[in-house]
Short mmCIF file of C-alpha atoms and ligand atoms in Angstrom, two decimals:
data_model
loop_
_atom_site.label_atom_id
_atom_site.label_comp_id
_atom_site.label_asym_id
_atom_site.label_seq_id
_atom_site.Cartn_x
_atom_site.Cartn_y
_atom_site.Cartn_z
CA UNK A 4 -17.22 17.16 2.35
CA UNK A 5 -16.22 14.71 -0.39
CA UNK A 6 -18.16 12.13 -1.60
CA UNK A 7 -17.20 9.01 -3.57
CA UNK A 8 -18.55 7.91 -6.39
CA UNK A 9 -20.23 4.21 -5.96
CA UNK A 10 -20.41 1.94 -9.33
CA UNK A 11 -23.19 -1.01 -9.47
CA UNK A 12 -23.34 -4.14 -11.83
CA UNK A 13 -24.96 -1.69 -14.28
CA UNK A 14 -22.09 0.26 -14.92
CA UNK A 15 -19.56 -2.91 -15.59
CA UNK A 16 -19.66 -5.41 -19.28
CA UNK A 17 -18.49 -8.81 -18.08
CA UNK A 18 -17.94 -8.94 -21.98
CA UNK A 19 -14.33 -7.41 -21.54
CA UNK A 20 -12.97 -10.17 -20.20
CA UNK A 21 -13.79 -12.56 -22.78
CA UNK A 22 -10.24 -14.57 -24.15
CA UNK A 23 -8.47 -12.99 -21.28
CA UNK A 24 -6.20 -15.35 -19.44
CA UNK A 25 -6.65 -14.72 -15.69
CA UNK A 26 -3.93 -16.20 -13.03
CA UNK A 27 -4.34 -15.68 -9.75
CA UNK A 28 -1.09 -15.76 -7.95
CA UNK A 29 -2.12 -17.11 -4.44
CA UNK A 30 -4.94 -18.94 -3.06
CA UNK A 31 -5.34 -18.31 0.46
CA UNK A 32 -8.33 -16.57 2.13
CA UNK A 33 -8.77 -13.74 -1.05
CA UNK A 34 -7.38 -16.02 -3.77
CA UNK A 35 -9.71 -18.82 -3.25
CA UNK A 36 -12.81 -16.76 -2.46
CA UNK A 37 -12.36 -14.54 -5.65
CA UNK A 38 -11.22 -16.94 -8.17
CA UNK A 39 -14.77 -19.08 -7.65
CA UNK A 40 -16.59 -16.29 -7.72
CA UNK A 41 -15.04 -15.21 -11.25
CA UNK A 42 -15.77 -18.61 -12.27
CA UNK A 43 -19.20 -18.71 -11.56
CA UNK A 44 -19.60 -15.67 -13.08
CA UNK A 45 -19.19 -17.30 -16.05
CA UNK A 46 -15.52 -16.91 -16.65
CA UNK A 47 -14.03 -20.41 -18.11
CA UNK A 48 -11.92 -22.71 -15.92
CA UNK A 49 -9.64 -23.01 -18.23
CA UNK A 50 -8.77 -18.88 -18.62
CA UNK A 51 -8.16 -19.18 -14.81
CA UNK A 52 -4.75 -20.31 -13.45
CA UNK A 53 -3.48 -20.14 -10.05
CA UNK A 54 0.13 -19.77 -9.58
CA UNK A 55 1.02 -21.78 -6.34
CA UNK A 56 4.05 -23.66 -5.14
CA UNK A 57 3.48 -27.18 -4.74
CA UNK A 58 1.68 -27.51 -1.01
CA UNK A 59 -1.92 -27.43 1.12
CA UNK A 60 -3.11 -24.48 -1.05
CA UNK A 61 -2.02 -25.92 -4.54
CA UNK A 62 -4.03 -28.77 -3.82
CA UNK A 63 -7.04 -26.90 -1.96
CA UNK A 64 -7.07 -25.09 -5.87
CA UNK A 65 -7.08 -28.55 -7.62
CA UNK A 66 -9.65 -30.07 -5.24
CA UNK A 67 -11.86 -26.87 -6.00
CA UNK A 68 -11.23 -27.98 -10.44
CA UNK A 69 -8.91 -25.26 -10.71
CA UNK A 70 -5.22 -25.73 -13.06
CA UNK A 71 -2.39 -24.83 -11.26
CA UNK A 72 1.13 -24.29 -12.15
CA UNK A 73 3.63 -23.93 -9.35
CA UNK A 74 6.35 -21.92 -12.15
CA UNK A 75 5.95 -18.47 -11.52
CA UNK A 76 7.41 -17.18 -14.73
CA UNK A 77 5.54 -19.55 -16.75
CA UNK A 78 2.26 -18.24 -15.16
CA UNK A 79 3.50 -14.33 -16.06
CA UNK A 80 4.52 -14.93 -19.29
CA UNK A 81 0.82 -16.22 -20.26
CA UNK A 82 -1.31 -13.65 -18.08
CA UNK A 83 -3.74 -11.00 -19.25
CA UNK A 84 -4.58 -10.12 -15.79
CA UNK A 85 -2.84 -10.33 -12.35
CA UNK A 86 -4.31 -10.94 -9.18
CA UNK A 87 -1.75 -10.34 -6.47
CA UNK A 88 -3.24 -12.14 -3.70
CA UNK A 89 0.04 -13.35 -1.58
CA UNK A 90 0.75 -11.48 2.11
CA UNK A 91 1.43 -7.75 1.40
CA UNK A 92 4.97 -8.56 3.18
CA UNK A 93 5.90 -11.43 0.35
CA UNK A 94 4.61 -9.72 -2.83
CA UNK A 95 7.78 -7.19 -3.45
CA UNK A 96 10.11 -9.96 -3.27
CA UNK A 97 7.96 -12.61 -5.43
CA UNK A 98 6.35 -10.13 -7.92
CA UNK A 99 9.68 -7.98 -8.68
CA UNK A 100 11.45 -11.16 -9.17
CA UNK A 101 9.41 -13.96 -10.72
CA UNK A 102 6.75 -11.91 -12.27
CA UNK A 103 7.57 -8.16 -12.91
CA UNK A 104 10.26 -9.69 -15.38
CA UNK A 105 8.02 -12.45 -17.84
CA UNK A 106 4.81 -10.06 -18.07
CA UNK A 107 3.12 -8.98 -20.87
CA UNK A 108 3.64 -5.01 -21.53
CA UNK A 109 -0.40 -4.43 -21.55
CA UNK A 110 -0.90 -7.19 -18.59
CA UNK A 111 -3.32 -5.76 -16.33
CA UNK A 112 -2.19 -6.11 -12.48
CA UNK A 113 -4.99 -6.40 -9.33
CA UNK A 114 -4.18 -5.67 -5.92
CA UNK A 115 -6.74 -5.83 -2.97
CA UNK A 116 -4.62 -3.62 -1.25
CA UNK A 117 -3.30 -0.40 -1.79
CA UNK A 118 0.04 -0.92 0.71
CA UNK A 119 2.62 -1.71 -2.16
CA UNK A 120 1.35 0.46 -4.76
CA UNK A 121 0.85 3.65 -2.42
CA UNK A 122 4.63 2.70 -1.14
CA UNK A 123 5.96 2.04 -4.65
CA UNK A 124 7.27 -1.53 -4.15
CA UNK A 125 6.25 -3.67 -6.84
CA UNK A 126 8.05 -2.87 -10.11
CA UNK A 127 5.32 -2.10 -12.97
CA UNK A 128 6.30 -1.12 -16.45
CA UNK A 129 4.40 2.09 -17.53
CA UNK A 130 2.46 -0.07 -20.26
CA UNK A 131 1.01 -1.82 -17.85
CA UNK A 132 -2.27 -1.34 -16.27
CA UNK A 133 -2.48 -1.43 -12.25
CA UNK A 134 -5.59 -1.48 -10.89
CA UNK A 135 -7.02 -1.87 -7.21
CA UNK A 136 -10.10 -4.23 -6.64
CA UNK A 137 -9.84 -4.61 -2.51
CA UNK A 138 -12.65 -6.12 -0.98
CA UNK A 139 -13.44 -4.74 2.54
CA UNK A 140 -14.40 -8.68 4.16
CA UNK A 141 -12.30 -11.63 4.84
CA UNK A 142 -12.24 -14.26 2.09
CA UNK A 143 -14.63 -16.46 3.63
CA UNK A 144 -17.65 -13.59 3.28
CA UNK A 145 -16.55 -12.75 0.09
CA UNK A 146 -17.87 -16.17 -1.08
CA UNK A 147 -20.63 -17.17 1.21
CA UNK A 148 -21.98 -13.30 0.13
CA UNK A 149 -21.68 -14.05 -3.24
CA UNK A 150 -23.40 -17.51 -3.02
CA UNK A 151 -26.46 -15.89 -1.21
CA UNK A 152 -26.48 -13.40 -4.54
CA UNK A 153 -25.47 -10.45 -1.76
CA UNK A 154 -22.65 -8.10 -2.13
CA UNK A 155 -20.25 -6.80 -0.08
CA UNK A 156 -18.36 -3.22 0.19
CA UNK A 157 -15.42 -2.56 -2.01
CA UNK A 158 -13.05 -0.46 -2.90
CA UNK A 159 -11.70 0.23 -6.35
CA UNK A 160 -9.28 1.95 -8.62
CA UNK A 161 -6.97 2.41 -11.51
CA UNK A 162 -3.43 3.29 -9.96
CA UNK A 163 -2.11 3.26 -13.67
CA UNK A 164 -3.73 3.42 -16.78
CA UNK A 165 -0.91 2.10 -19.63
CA UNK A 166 -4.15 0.66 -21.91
CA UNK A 167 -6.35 3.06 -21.18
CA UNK A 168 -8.83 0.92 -20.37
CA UNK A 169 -7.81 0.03 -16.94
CA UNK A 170 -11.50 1.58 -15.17
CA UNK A 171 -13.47 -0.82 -17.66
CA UNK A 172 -11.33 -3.57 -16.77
CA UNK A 173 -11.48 -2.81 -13.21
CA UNK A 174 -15.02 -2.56 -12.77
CA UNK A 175 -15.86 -5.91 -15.47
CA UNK A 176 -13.51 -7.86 -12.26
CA UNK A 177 -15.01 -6.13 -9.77
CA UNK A 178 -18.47 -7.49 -10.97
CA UNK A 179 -17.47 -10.69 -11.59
CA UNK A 180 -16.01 -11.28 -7.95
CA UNK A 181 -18.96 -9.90 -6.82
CA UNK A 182 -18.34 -6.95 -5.72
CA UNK A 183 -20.81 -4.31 -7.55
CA UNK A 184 -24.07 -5.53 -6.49
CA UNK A 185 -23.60 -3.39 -3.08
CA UNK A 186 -21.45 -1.26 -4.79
CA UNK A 187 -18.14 -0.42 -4.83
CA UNK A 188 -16.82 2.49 -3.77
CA UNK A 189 -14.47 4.46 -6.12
CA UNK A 190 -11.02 4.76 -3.77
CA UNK A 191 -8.00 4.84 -4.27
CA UNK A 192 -4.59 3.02 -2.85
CA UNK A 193 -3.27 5.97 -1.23
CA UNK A 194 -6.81 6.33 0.79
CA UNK A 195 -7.09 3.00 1.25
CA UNK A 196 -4.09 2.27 2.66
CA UNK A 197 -3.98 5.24 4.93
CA UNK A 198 -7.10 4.44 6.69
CA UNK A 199 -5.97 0.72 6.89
CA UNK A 200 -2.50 1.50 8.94
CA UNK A 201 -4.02 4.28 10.79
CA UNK A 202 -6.79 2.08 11.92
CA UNK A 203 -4.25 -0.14 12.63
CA UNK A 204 -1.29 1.90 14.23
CA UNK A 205 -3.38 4.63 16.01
CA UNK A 206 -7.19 3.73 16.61
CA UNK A 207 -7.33 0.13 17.38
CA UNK A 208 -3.77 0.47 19.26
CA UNK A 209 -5.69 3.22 21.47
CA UNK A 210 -8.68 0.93 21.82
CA UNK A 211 -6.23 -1.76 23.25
CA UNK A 212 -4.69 0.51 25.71
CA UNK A 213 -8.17 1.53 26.81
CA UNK A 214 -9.48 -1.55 27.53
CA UNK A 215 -5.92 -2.75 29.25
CA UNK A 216 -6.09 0.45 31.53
CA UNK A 217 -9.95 0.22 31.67
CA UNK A 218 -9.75 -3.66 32.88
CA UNK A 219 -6.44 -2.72 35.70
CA UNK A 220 -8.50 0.31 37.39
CA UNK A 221 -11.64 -1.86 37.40
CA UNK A 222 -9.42 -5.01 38.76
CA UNK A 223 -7.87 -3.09 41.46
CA UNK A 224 -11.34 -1.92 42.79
CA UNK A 225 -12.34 -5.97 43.31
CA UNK A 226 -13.59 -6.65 40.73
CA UNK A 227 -13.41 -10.15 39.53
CA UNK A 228 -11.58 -11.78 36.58
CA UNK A 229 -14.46 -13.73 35.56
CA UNK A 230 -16.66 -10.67 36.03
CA UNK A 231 -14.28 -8.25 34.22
CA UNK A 232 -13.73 -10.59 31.49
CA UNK A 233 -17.22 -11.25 30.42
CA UNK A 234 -18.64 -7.81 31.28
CA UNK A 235 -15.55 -6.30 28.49
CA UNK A 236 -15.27 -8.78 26.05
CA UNK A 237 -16.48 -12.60 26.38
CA UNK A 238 -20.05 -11.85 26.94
CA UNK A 239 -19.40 -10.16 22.71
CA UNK A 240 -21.29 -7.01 24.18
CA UNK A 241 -18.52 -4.88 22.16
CA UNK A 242 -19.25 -7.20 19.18
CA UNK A 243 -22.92 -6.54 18.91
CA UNK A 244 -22.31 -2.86 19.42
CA UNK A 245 -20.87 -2.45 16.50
CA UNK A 246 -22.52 -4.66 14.83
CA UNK A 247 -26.06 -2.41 15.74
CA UNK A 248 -23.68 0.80 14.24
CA UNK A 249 -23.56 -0.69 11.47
CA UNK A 250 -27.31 -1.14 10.83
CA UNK A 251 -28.70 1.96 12.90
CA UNK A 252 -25.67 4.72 13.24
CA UNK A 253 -22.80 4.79 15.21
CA UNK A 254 -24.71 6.81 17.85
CA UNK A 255 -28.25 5.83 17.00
CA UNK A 256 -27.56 2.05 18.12
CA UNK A 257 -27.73 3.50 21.79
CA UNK A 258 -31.10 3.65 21.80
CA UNK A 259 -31.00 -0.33 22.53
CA UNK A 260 -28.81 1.05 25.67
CA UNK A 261 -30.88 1.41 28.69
CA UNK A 262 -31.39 4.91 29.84
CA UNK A 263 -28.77 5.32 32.31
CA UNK A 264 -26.62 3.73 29.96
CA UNK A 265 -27.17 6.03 26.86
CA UNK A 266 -26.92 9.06 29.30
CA UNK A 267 -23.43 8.00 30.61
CA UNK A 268 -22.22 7.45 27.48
CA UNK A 269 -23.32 10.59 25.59
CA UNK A 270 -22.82 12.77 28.51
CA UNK A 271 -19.55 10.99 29.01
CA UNK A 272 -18.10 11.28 25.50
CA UNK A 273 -18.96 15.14 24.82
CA UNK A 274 -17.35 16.27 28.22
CA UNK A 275 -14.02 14.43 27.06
CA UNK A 276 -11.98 16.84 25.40
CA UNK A 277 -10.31 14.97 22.25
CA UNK A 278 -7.56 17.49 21.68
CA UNK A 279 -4.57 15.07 22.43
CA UNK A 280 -6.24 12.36 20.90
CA UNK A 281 -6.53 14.25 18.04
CA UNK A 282 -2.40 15.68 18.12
CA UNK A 283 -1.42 11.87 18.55
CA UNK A 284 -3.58 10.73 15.83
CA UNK A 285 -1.66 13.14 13.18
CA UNK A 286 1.59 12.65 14.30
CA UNK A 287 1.09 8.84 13.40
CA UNK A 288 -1.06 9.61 10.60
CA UNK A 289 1.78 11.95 8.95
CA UNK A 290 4.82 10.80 10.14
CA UNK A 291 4.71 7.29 10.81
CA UNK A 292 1.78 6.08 8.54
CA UNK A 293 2.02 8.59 5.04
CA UNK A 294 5.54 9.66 5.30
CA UNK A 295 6.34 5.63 4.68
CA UNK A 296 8.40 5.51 7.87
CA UNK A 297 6.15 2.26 9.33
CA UNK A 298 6.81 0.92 5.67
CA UNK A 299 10.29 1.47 5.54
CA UNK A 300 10.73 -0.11 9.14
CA UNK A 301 8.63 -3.50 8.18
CA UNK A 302 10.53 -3.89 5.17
CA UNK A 303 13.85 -3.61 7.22
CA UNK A 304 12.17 -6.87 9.63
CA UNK A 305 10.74 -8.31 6.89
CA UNK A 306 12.94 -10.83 6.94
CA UNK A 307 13.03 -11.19 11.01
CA UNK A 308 9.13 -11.99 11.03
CA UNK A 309 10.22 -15.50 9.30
CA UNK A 310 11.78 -16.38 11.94
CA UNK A 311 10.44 -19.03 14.70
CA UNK A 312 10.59 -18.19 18.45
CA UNK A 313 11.41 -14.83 20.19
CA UNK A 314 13.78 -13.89 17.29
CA UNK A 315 10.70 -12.80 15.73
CA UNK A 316 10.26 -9.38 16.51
CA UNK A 317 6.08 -9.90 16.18
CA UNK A 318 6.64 -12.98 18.51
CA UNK A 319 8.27 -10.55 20.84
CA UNK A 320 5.21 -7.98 20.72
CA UNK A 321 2.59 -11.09 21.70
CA UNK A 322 5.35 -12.47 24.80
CA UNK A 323 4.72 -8.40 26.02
CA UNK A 324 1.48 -8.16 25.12
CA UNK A 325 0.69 -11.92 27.42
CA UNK A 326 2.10 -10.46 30.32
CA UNK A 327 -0.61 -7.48 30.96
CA UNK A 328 -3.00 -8.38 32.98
CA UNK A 329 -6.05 -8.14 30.96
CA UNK A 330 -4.39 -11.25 29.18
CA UNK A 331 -3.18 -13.08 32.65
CA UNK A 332 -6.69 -12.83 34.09
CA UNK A 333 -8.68 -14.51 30.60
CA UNK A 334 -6.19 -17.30 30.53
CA UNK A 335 -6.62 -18.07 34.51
CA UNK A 336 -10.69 -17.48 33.32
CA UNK A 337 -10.63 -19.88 30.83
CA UNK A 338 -8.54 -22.16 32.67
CA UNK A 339 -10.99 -22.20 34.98
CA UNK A 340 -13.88 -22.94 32.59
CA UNK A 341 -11.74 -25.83 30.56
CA UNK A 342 -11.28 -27.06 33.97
CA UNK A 343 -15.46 -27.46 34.44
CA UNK A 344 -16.11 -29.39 31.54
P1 NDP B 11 -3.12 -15.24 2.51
O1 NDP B 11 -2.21 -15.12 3.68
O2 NDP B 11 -4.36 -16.02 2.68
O3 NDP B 11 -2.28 -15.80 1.27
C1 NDP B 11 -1.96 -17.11 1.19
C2 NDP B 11 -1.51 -17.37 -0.23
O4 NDP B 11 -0.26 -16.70 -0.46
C3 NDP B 11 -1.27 -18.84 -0.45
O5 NDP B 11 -1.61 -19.16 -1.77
C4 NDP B 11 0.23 -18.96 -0.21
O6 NDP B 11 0.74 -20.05 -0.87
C5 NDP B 11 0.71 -17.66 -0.86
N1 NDP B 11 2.03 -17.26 -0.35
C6 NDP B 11 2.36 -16.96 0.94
N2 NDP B 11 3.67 -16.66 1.03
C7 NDP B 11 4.17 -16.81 -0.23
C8 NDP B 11 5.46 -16.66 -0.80
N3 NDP B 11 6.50 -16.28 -0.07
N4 NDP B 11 5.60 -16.90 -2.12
C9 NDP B 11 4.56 -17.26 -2.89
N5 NDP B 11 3.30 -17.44 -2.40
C10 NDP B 11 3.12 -17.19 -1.10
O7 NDP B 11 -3.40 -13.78 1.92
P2 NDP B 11 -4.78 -12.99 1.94
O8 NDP B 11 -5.73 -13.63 1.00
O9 NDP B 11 -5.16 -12.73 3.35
O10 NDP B 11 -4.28 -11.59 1.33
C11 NDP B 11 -4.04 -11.44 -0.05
C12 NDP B 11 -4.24 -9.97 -0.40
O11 NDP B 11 -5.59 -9.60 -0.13
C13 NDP B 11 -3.37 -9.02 0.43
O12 NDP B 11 -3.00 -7.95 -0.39
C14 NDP B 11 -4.32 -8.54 1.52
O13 NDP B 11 -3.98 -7.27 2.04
C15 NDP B 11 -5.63 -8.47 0.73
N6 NDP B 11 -6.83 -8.56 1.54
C16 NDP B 11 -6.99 -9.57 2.44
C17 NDP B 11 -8.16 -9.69 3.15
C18 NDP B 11 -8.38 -10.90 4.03
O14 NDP B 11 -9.51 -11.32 4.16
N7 NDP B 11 -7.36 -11.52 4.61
C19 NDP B 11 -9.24 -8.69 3.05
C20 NDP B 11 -9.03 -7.75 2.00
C21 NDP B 11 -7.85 -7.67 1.30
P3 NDP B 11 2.07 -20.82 -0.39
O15 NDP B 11 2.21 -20.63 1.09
O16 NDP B 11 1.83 -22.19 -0.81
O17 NDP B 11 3.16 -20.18 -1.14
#
């Protein structure tokens, strides 16, 4: 089986990033996490920019010391380095307009996602250097880990190397963000991305149905809505779970399962044939997920998901998703509990 190659603080020179101008174009949950960790890693306010219009997160930046300038083109004509850290559904339409055009020829671009680059939708010029530094935590533990001196996994790579020196400038970021003291896990966008939408279009959609189907058998047997609810979900059982997985194996954690529990589930799990699991996972993973035909089809919305109200086609998906029961019975459940305070 493969095995990735994992790079540590050792392996990265801050150095290489001295005089480079870094702008950060976006400031939400990655934007504001990364840029003070670069900071405090000793990179000077003034080499760090964030490119915001003029709103809640422009002035969240200036409350935080940062300089911000709300002209996009202004921002890309001055960069060394890029961080693209806007919605994956936005940055095709800002970066190929505002920025693509005013950039430097050696500018070095960051994603923290692979989803554009895999599906070839930002415009790069072959000078350029394109390079994937994609944390694998929400913003908010990207900081607080990096203020307790802890890292956190991440992925990186060098989609395009137009300097040449696109792995040394990848892994000098990734160290200043934070991300090699755990190290980070050479990747690439096309793997990255892959595992992302399959997680998201075939594993976790599964793990819905399951517990939807799971909650209606158990339902129509009597059980309870307060009983289901809190023996699935609200009692953060599943939470914990997988939070043990993480720290003693994926099957090892059942050990802290009582006996009759650890035999159901192992017994349970090996008798269940995973065959047409396993057909439905590739057809997704191949022709919905790698053949770009989920890409294609959000672009073609992209616009749609702006919307307000049912028009939105992801507004649509929640008004179907509300009317299962799994979701009727944990809104009449915590009806019931707003109701005893
Ligand atoms: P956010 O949704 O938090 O981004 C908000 C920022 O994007 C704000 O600065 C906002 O400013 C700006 N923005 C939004 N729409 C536009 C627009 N149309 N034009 C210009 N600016 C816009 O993004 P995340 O931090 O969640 O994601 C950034 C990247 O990081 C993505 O590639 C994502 O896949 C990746 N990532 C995210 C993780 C997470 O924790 N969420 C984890 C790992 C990777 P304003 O609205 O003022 O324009």
């Amino acid at each position: 089986m493969p095995s990735a190659k994992i790079y540590y603080d050792a392996d990265a020179q801050l150095e290489v990033l001295n005089g480079k101008q870094i702008v950060f174009l976006g400031f939400g949950n990655q934007g504001t996490a990364q840029a003070q960790n670069l900071r405090d890693s000793g990179i000077p306010n003034d080499k760090i920019l964030v490119a915001n219009r003029e709103d809640s997160y422009a002035e969240d930046a200036r409350s935080k010391g940062f300089i911000v300038e709300h002209d996009f083109e202004k921002a890309a004509a001055i960069a060394d380095i890029v961080f693209l850290l806007i919605p994956d559904q936005v940055q095709p339409g800002v970066f190929n307009a505002k920025f693509a055009p005013k950039l430097k020829s050696n500018v070095t671009i960051v994603v923290a996602s692979g989803y554009n680059v895999f599906f070839k939708l930002l415009n790069f010029a072959p000078t350029q250097d394109v390079i994937m530094v994609a944390p694998r935590m929400i913003g908010s533990s990207v900081r607080s880990l990096y203020q307790k001196g802890k890292g956190y996994p991440c992925f990186v790579s060098v989609e395009q190397d137009g300097t040449t020196s696109g792995l040394t400038t990848a892994l000098a970021l990734a160290k200043a963000i934070g991300a090699t003291k755990a190290g980070a896990i050479a990747s690439s966008a096309r793997e990255e991305t892959i595992m992302d939408l399959f997680a998201e279009q075939a594993l976790w959609p599964n793990i819905i149905m399951l517990f939807r189907e799971a909650f209606n058998v158990l339902q129509e047997a009597g059980c309870t809505d307060e009983a289901l609810c809190y023996e699935m979900w609200m009692s953060k059982e599943p939470a914990e779970i997988f939070e043990r997985a993480a720290e003693d194996g994926f099957i090892g954690q059942l050990k802290h399962h009582s006996t009759v529990s650890q035999f159901g589930q192992l017994s349970g799990s090996l008798a269940l044939d995973g065959s047409a699991a396993r057909t439905h996972f590739k057809e997704i993973l191949y022709n919905q997920v790698i053949n770009g035909k989920f890409a294609k089809h959000l672009t073609s919305i992209e616009a749609d998901l702006e919307k307000e109200g049912l028009q939105n086609p992801l507004n649509e998906l929640y008004r179907r998703a509300e009317e299962t029961e799994l979701v009727q019975a944990e809104k009449r459940v915590r009806q019931r509990l707003a109701n005893l305070l």
